[in-house]
XYZ file of C-alpha atoms in Angstrom:
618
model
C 13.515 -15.091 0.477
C 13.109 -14.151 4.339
C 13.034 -16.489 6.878
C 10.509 -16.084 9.844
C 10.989 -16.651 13.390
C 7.920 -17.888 15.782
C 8.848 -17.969 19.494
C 5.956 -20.031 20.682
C 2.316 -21.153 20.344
C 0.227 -21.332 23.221
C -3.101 -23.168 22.522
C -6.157 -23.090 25.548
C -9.567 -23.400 25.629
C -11.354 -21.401 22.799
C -8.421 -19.088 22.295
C -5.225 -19.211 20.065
C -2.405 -17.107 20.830
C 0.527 -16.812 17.672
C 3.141 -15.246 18.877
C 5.631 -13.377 16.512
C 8.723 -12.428 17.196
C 9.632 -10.610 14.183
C 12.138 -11.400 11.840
C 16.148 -11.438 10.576
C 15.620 -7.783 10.095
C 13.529 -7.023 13.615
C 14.373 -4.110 15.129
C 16.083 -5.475 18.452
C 18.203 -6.888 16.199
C 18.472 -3.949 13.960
C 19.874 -2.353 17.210
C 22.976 -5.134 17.767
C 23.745 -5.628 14.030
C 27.389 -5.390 13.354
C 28.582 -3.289 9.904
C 32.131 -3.301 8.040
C 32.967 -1.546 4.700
C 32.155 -3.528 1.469
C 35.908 -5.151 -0.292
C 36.728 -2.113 -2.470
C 37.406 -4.594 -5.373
C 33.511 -6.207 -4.949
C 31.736 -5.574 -8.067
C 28.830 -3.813 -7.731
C 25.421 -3.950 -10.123
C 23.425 -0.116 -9.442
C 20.072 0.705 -10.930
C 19.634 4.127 -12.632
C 15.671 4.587 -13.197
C 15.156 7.241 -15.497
C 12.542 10.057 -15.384
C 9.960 9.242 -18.737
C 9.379 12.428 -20.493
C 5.932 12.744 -19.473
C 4.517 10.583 -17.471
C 0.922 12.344 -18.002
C 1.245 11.907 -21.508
C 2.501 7.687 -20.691
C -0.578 7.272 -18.379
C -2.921 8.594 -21.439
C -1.598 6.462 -23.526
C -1.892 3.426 -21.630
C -5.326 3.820 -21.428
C -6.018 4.831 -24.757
C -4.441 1.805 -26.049
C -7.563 -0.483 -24.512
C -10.290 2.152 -25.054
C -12.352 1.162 -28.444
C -13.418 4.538 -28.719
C -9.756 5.992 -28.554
C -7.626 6.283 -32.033
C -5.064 4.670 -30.343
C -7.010 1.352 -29.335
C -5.123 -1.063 -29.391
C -1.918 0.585 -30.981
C 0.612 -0.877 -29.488
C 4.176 0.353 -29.470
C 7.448 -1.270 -29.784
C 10.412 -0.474 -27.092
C 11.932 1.429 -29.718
C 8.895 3.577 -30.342
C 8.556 3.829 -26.437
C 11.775 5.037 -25.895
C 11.116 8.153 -28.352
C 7.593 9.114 -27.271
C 8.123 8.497 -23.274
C 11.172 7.450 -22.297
C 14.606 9.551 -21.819
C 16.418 10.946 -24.670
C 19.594 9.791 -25.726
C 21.601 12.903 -25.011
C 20.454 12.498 -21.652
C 21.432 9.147 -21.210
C 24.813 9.690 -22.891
C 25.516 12.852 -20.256
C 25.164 10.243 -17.319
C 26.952 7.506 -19.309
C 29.780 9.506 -20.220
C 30.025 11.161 -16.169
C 30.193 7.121 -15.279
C 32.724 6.602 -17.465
C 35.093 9.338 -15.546
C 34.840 6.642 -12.448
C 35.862 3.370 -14.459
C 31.686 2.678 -14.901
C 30.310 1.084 -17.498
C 26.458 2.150 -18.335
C 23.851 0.260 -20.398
C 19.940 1.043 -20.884
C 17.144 -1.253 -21.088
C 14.625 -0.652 -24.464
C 12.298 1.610 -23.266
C 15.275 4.219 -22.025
C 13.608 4.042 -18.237
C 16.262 1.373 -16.168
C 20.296 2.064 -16.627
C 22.259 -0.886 -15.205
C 25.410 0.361 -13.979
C 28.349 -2.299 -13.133
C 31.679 -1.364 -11.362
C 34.272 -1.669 -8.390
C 32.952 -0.722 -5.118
C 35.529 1.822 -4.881
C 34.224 3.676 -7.813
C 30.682 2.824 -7.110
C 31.407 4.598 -3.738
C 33.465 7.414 -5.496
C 30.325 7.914 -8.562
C 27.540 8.217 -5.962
C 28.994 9.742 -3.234
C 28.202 6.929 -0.526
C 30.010 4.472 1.592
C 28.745 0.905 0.809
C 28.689 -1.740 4.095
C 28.219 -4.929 5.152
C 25.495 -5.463 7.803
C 25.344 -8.461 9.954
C 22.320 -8.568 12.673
C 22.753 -11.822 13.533
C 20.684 -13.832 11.546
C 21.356 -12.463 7.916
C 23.967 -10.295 6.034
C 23.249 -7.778 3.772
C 24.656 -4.970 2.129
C 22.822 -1.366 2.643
C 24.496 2.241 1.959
C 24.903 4.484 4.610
C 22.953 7.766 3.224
C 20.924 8.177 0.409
C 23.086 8.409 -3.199
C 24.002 11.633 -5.028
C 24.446 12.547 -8.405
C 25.355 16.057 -10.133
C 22.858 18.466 -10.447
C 22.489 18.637 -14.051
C 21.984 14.947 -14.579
C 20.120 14.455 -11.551
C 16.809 16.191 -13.015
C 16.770 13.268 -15.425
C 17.451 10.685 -12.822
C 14.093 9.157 -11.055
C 16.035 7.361 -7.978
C 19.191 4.977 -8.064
C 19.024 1.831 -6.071
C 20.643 -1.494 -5.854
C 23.335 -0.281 -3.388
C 21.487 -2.695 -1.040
C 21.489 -6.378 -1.581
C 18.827 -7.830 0.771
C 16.389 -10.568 -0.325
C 13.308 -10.199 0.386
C 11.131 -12.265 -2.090
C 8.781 -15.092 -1.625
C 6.999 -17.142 -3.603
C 3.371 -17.951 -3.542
C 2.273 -21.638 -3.628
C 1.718 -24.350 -0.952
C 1.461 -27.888 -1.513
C -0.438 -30.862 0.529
C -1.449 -33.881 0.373
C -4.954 -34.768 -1.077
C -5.437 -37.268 1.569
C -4.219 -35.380 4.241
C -4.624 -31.510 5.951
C -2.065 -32.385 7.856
C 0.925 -32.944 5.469
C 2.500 -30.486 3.355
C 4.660 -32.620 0.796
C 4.126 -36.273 -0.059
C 4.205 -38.206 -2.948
C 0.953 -38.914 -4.958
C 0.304 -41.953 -7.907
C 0.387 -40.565 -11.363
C -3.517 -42.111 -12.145
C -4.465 -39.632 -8.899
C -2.786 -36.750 -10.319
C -3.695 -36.704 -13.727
C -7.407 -37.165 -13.396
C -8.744 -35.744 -10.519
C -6.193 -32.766 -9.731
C -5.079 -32.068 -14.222
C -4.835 -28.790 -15.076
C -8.448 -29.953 -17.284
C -9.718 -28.519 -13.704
C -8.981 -25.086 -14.629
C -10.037 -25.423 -18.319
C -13.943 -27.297 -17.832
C -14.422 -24.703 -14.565
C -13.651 -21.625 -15.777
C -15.115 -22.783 -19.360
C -12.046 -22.974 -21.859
C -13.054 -25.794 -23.917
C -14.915 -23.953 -26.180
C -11.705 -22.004 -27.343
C -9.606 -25.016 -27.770
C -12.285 -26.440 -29.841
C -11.976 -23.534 -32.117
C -8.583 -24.020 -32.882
C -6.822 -21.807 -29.881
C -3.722 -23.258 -28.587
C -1.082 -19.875 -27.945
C 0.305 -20.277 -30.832
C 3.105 -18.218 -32.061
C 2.452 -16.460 -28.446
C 5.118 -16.127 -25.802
C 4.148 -16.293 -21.708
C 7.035 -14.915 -19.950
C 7.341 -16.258 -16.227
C 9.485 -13.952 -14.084
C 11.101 -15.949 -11.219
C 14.401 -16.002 -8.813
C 15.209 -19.949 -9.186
C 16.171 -22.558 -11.666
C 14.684 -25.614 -12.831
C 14.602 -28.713 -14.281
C 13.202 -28.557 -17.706
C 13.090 -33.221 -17.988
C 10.565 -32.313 -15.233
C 8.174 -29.651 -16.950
C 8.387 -32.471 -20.134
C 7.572 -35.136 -18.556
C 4.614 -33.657 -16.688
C 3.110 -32.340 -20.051
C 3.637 -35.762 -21.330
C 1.989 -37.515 -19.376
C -0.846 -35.224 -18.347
C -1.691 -36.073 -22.652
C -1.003 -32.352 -23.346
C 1.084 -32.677 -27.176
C 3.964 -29.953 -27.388
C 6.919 -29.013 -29.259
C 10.017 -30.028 -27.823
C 11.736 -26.488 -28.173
C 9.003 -24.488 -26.608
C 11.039 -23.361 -23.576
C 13.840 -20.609 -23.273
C 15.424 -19.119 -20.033
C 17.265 -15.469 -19.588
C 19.533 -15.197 -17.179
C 19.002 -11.141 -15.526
C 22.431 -9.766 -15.457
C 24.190 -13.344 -16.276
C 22.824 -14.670 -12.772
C 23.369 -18.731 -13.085
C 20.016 -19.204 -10.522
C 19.857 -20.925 -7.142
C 17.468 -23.446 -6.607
C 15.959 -22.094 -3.805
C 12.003 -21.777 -4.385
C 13.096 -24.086 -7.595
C 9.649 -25.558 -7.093
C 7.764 -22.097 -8.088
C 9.480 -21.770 -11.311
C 8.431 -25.320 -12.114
C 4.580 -25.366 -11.183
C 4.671 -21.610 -12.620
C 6.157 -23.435 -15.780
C 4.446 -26.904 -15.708
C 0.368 -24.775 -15.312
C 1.199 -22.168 -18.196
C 2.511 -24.873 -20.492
C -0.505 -26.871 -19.599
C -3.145 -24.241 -20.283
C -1.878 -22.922 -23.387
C -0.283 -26.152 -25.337
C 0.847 -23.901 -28.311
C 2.485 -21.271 -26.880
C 6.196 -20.596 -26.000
C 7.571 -20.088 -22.393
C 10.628 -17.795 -21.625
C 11.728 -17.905 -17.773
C 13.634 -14.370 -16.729
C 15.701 -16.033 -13.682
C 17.909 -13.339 -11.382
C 18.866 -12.572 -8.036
C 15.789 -12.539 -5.265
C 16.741 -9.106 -4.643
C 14.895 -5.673 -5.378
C 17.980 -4.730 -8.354
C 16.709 -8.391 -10.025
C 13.297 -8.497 -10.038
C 13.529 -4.511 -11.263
C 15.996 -5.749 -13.942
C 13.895 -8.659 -15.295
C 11.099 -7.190 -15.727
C 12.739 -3.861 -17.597
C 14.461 -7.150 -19.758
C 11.179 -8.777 -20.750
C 9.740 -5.194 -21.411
C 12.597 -4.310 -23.254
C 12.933 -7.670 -25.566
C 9.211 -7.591 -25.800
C 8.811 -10.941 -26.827
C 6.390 -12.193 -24.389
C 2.622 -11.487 -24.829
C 1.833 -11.926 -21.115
C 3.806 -12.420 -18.028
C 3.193 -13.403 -15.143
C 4.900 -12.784 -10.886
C 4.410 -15.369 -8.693
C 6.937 -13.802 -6.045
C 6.072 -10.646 -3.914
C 5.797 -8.977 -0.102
C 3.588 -7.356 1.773
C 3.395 -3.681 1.919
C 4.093 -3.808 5.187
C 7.508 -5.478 4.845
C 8.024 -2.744 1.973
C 7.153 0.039 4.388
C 9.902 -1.469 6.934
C 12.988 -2.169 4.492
C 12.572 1.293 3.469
C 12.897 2.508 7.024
C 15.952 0.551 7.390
C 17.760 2.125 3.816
C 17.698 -1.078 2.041
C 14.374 -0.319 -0.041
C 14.278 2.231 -1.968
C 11.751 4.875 -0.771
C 10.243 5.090 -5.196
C 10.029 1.219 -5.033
C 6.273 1.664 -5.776
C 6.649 3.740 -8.110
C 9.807 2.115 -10.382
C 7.249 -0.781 -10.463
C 4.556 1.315 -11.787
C 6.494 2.595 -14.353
C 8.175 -0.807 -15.478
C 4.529 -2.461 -15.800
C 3.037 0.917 -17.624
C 5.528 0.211 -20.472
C 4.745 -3.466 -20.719
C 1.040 -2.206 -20.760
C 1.967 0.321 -23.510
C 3.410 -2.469 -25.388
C 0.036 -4.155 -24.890
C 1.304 -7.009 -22.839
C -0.826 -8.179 -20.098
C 0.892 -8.816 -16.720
C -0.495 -11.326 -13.846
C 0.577 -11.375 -10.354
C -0.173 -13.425 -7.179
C -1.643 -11.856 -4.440
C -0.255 -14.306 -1.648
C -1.210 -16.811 0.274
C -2.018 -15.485 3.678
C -5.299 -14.295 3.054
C -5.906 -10.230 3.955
C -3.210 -10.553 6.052
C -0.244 -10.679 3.612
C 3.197 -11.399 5.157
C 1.535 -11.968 8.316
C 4.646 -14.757 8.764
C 7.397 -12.500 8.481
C 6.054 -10.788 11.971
C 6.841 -7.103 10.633
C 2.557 -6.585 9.909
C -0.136 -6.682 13.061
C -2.933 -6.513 10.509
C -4.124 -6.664 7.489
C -1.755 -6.077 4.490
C -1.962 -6.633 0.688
C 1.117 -7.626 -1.673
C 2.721 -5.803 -3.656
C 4.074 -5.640 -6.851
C 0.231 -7.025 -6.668
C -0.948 -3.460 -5.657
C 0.154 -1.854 -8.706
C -2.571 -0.674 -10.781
C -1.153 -1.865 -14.050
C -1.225 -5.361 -13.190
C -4.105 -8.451 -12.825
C -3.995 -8.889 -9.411
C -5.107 -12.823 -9.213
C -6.456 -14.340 -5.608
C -7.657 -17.273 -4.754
C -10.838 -19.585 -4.001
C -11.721 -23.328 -3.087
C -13.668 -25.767 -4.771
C -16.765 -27.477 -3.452
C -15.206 -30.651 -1.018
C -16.260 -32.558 1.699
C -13.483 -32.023 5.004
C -13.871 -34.224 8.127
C -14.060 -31.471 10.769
C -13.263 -32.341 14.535
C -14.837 -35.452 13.724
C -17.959 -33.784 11.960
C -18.479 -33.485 8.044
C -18.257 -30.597 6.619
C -18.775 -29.667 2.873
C -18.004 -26.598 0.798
C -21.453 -26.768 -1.166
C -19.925 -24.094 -3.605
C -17.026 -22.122 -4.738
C -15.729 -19.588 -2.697
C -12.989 -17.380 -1.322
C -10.180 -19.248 -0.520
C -9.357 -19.094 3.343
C -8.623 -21.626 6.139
C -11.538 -20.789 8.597
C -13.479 -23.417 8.649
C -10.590 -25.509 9.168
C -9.469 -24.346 12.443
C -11.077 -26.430 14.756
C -8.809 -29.204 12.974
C -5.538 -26.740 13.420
C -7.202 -26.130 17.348
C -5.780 -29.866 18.152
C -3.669 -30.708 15.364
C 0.033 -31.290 15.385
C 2.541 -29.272 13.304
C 5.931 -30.030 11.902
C 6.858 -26.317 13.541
C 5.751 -22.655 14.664
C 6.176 -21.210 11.431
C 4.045 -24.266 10.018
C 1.134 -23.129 12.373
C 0.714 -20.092 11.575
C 0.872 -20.535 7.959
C -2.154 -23.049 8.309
C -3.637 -20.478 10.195
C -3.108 -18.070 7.954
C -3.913 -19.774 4.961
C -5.943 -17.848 1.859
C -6.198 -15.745 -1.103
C -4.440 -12.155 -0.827
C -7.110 -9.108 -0.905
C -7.469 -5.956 0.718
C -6.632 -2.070 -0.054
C -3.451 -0.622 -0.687
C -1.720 1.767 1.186
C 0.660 3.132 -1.686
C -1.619 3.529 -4.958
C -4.710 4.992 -5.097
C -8.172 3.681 -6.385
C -7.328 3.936 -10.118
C -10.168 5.145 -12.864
C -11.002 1.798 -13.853
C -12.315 0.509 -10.384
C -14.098 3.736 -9.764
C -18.086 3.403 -10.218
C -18.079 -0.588 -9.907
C -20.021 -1.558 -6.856
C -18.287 -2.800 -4.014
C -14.774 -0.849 -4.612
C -14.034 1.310 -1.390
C -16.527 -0.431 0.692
C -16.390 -3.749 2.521
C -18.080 -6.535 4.450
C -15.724 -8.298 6.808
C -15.790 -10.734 8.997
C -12.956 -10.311 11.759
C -11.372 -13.650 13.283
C -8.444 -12.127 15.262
C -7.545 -9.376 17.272
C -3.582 -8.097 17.931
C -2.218 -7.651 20.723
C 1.234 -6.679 21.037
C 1.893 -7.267 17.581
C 0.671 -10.781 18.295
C -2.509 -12.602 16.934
C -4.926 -13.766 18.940
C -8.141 -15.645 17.650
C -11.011 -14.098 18.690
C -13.804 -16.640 20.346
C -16.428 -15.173 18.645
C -15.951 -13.239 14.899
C -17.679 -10.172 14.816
C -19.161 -8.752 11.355
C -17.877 -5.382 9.912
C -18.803 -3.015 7.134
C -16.702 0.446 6.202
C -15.195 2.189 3.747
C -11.618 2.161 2.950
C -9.497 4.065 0.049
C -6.716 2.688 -1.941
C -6.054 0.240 -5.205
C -8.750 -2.803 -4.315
C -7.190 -6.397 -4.883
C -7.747 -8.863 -6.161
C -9.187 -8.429 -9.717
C -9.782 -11.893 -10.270
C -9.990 -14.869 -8.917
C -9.675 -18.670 -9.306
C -8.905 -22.089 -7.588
C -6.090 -21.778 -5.217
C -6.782 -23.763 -2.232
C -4.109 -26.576 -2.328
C -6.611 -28.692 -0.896
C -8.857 -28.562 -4.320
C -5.567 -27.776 -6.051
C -3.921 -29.301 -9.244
C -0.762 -31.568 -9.887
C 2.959 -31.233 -9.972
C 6.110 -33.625 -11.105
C 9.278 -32.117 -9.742
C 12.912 -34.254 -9.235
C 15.507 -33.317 -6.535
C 17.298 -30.422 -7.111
C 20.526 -32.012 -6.691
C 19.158 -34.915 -9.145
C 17.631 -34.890 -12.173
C 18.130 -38.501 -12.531
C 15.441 -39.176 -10.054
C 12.311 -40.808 -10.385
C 10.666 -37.565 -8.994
C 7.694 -37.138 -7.414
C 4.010 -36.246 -8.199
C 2.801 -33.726 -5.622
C -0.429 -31.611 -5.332
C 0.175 -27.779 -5.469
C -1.947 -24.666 -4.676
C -1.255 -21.142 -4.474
C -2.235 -18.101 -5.832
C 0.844 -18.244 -7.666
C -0.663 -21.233 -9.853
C -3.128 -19.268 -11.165
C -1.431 -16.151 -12.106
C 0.715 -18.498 -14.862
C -2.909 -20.004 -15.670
C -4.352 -16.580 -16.459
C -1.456 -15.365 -18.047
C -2.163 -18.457 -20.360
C -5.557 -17.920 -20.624
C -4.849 -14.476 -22.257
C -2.714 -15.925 -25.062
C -5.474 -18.495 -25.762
C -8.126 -15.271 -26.198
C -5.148 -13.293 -28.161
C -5.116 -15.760 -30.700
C -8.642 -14.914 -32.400
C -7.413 -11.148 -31.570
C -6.079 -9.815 -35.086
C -3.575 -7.609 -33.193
C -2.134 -10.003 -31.491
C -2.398 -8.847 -28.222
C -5.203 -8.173 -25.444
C -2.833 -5.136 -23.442
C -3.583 -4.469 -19.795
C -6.686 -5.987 -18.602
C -8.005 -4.072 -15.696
C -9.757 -1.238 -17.824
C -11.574 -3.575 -20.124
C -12.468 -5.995 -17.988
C -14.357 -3.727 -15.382
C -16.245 -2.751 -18.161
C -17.099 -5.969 -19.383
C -18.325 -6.464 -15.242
C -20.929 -3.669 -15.508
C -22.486 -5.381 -18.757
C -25.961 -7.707 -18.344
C -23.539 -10.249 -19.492
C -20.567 -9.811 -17.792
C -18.068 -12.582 -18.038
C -17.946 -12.842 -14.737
C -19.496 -14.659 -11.437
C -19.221 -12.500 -8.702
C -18.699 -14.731 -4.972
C -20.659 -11.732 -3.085
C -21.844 -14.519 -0.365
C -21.689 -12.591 3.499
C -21.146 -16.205 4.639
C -18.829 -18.969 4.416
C -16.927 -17.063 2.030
C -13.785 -14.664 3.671
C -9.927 -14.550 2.869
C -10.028 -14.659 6.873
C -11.286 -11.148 7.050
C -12.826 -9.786 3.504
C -15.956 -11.448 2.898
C -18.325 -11.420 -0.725
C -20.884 -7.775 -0.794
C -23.825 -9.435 -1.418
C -25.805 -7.897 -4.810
C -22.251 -5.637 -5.368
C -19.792 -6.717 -8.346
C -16.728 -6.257 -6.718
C -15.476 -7.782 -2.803
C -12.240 -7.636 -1.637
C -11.968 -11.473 -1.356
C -12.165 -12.744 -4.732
C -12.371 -9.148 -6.401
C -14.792 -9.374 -9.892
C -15.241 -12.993 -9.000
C -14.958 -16.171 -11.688
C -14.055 -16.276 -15.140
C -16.255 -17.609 -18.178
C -13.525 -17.422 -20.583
C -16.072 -18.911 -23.109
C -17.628 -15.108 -22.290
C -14.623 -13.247 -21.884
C -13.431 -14.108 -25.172
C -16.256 -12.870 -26.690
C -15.841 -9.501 -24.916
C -12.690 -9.351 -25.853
C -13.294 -9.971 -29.677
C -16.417 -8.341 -30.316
């Protein structure tokens, strides 16, 4: 994960200044980094992504697969089958094998025949690729990067998409914030047990968005798999113990964890793999939960997801972790992202949708200004693997609660986007542990926006609100830094790109739901009850939410979303509650379109699962 620099807050009368001063890759320090060659004898893990036969043919397919007036509804493949219709043929994938082989390389391929791991020496690494691997030190954080762009003979390279993984840097964050219930002001604290499991239970989720009615038909995930893809271990006593005594009744062998290219896990962020765990659990008692756990670099989240593809077990999955487009954009300027990036992703989630899995990712927590902390965007940005448009882009609202607001009540009559606006005459005078603290109460809310990589894909086309926009601008940036304006000013437009979110639910920590986590370093501890928010707790509880609706599904499973459920938006009963309000109701710029389905802010709105499961099987 990156860590953020803030210089200095000034705050005067009517006008906050936030000033950034980039990050451990900025460019001044770009400028004085210091580079050495990479230990010949280092062993080196290189990604391979291989061209799919036809990738016209794939995106067909996909979309077939959900369409009830296509032969192929809802004929899902298996990797195996996947490999032969779309993915690269085994002579292929033998020629580049057997060339690795010549440099001391060993060469295996995920099911699906579109990711080739590749493990070796440096040296031969170096020798197989024709590039000089280094060590880059700028000051603040090292990192590996190669020093031009890889090469491969010409007859295998017509197979070969891109190869990356000669860089190292980790770039990942995770997508949840935590306070106190009592307090704005606090971000961790300790909370009773009685507290937790009544008023902040994961039963929030299920009477709001209108589950009941599936449990009470017998729906529990059973025999289903949710498969969480994170970068950090945890404690499994603690994911237990919170199911037991939240009342929810499961089987004690429900949980399995795959370790990406044998990584053992840090436990940085180890708090994200537990809520993610602890909410999916929760929301689907039945079901089983496997945890893909690698390196928080580009090479391991690629990797885990081609590993859950490829095993297919899991039904759903779901991606708390992520970065903003913007930060993308810069690491690929710098050689240590991959310029396809976008596109390896698209590919990767287009054969879990071919295997009809549904995938659900968080869209951050910095409202339409995603990555806003890691001072490398002056604007709005969205998240990304988030932009893809094979994924269920999930944002975030708040629940209806009374604040006390430079001294004055103030109560959020109704749901709404999530976003920290009418908060800030608290943040105007309130104290703050640090910089980086500040701005992230600042810039607190659910991820939304356009993207700047994938276009608006067929499924969003002809729904109301998509490519247009009601805003409601709070800052202004100057010199890269934000300012808050003294008075907002309203804007409409157009814009073009992949609209985010799809869907939305409760993410505000302040309206939030409960936690048990121990030390890392302890597992012997008492522990602590905390309350947690985050658009990353509700991608795990949507991704749960599908396996409950798969179970009355004779196939088994629902595939991607996005194309059925923008139909199901455009129906007299659609299953879902659009938040168009123009007022009280932004992710601190996107506001709701009144009368229009869609909004950047909360995207198709609310779910009635009561109603989507109908949709779904009818």
């Amino acid at each position: 994960m990156t860590k953020n620099w803030l210089k200095k807050i000034f705050i005067s009368s009517g006008m906050t200044i936030l000033m950034l001063v980039g990050t451990s890759l900025s460019t001044s320090q770009s400028a004085q980094a210091s580079t050495s060659n990479v230990s010949d004898s280092k062993q080196q893990l290189v990604d391979i992504v291989l061209r799919p036969k036809s990738q016209k043919s794939l995106h067909k397919f996909v979309y077939d697969s959900v369409n009830p007036n296509s032969g192929s509804y809802r004929k899902f493949v298996t990797p195996s089958t996947f490999s032969k219709r779309f993915g690269q043929s085994p002579k292929q994938i033998k020629a580049l094998q057997s060339y690795l082989r010549k440099y001391h390389l060993k060469a295996e391929t995920y099911k699906g025949n579109l990711i080739m791991v590749v493990r070796g020496s440096t040296k031969n690494i170096e020798k197989a690729f024709k590039v000089n691997l280094v060590n880059v030190n700028n000051g603040e954080v090292k990192y590996q990067k190669a020093n031009r762009n890889p090469q491969l003979p010409k007859k295998l390279s017509k197979v070969v998409y891109t190869v990356f993984g000669l860089s190292n840097y980790s770039p990942f964050s995770s997508y949840k914030t935590q306070y106190e219930p009592s307090s704005l002001h606090t971000r961790t604290a300790n909370a009773s047990v009685s507290t937790t499991t009544k008023k902040y239970s994961p039963t929030r989720f299920v009477h709001r968005y209108n589950l009941q009615s599936l449990y009470d038909n017998g729906a529990t995930g059973r025999s289903k798999t949710i498969g969480i893809i994170s970068f950090a271990n945890f404690h499994p006593n603690d994911v237990y113990r919170y199911w037991d005594d939240e009342g929810i009744d499961v089987k004690s062998n429900r949980l399995s964890v795959y370790r990406t290219n044998g990584f053992k896990g840090t436990w940085d962020g180890y708090d994200e793999t537990t809520i993610d765990v602890e909410q999916a659990g929760a929301i689907a008692p039945g079901s089983n939960i496997r945890t893909y756990i690698a390196r928080p670099n580009i090479t391991g989240m690629v990797n885990s997801i081609a590993a859950a593809v490829g095993q297919n077990v899991a039904d759903t999955l779901s991606l708390s972790w992520g970065q903003s487009e913007a930060q993308v954009a810069y690491e690929m300027k710098q050689g240590i992202t991959p310029k396809k990036y976008n596109q390896i992703m698209n590919l990767l989630f287009e054969q879990a949708a071919a295997q009809g899995m549904s995938v659900f990712t968080a869209t951050g927590d910095n409202g339409a200004y995603d990555g806003i902390t890691t001072g490398l965007t002056s604007g709005l940005s969205v998240d990304t693997p988030s932009n893809s448009s094979y994924v269920t882009a999930v944002g975030g609202t708040t629940l209806p609660k009374t604040y006390t607001v430079n001294k004055k009540k103030v109560s959020i009559t109704k749901e709404r986007a999530w976003g920290a606006d009418f908060l800030y005459p608290n943040y105007k005078r309130q104290r703050f542990f640090g910089n980086l603290d500040m701005l992230q109460s600042f810039f607190a809310g659910g991820g939304g926006g356009f993207s700047k990589y994938n276009a608006v894909p067929s499924y969003q086309k002809g729904v109301s609100g998509v490519g247009t926009y009601d805003a409601t601008n709070l800052w202004k940036f100057k010199y890269g830094r934000p300012e808050l304006l003294k008075k907002p000013v309203n804007k409409t437009g157009k814009s073009s790109g992949r609209n985010l979110p799809d869907i939305s639910a409760n993410a505000d920590p302040n309206t939030g739901y409960s936690m048990f986590i121990t030390p890392k370093n302890n597992r012997n501890s008492k522990g602590q009850w905390l309350i947690t928010g985050g658009t990353s707790v509700v991608a795990p509880q949507m991704a749960a939410a599908s396996v409950l609706i798969s179970d009355f599904n004779t196939n088994g499973r629902l595939g991607f979303w996005n194309p059925q459920i923008y139909k199901f938006a455009k129906r007299t009963d659609s299953p879902f509650k659009p938040l168009d309000s123009r007022t009280n109701n932004t992710n601190l710029y996107y506001t709701g379109q009144p009368g229009k389905l869609y909004n950047q802010a909360t995207g198709l709105g609310t779910v009635d699962f009561t109603a989507l499961n109908k949709a779904f099987n009818n």
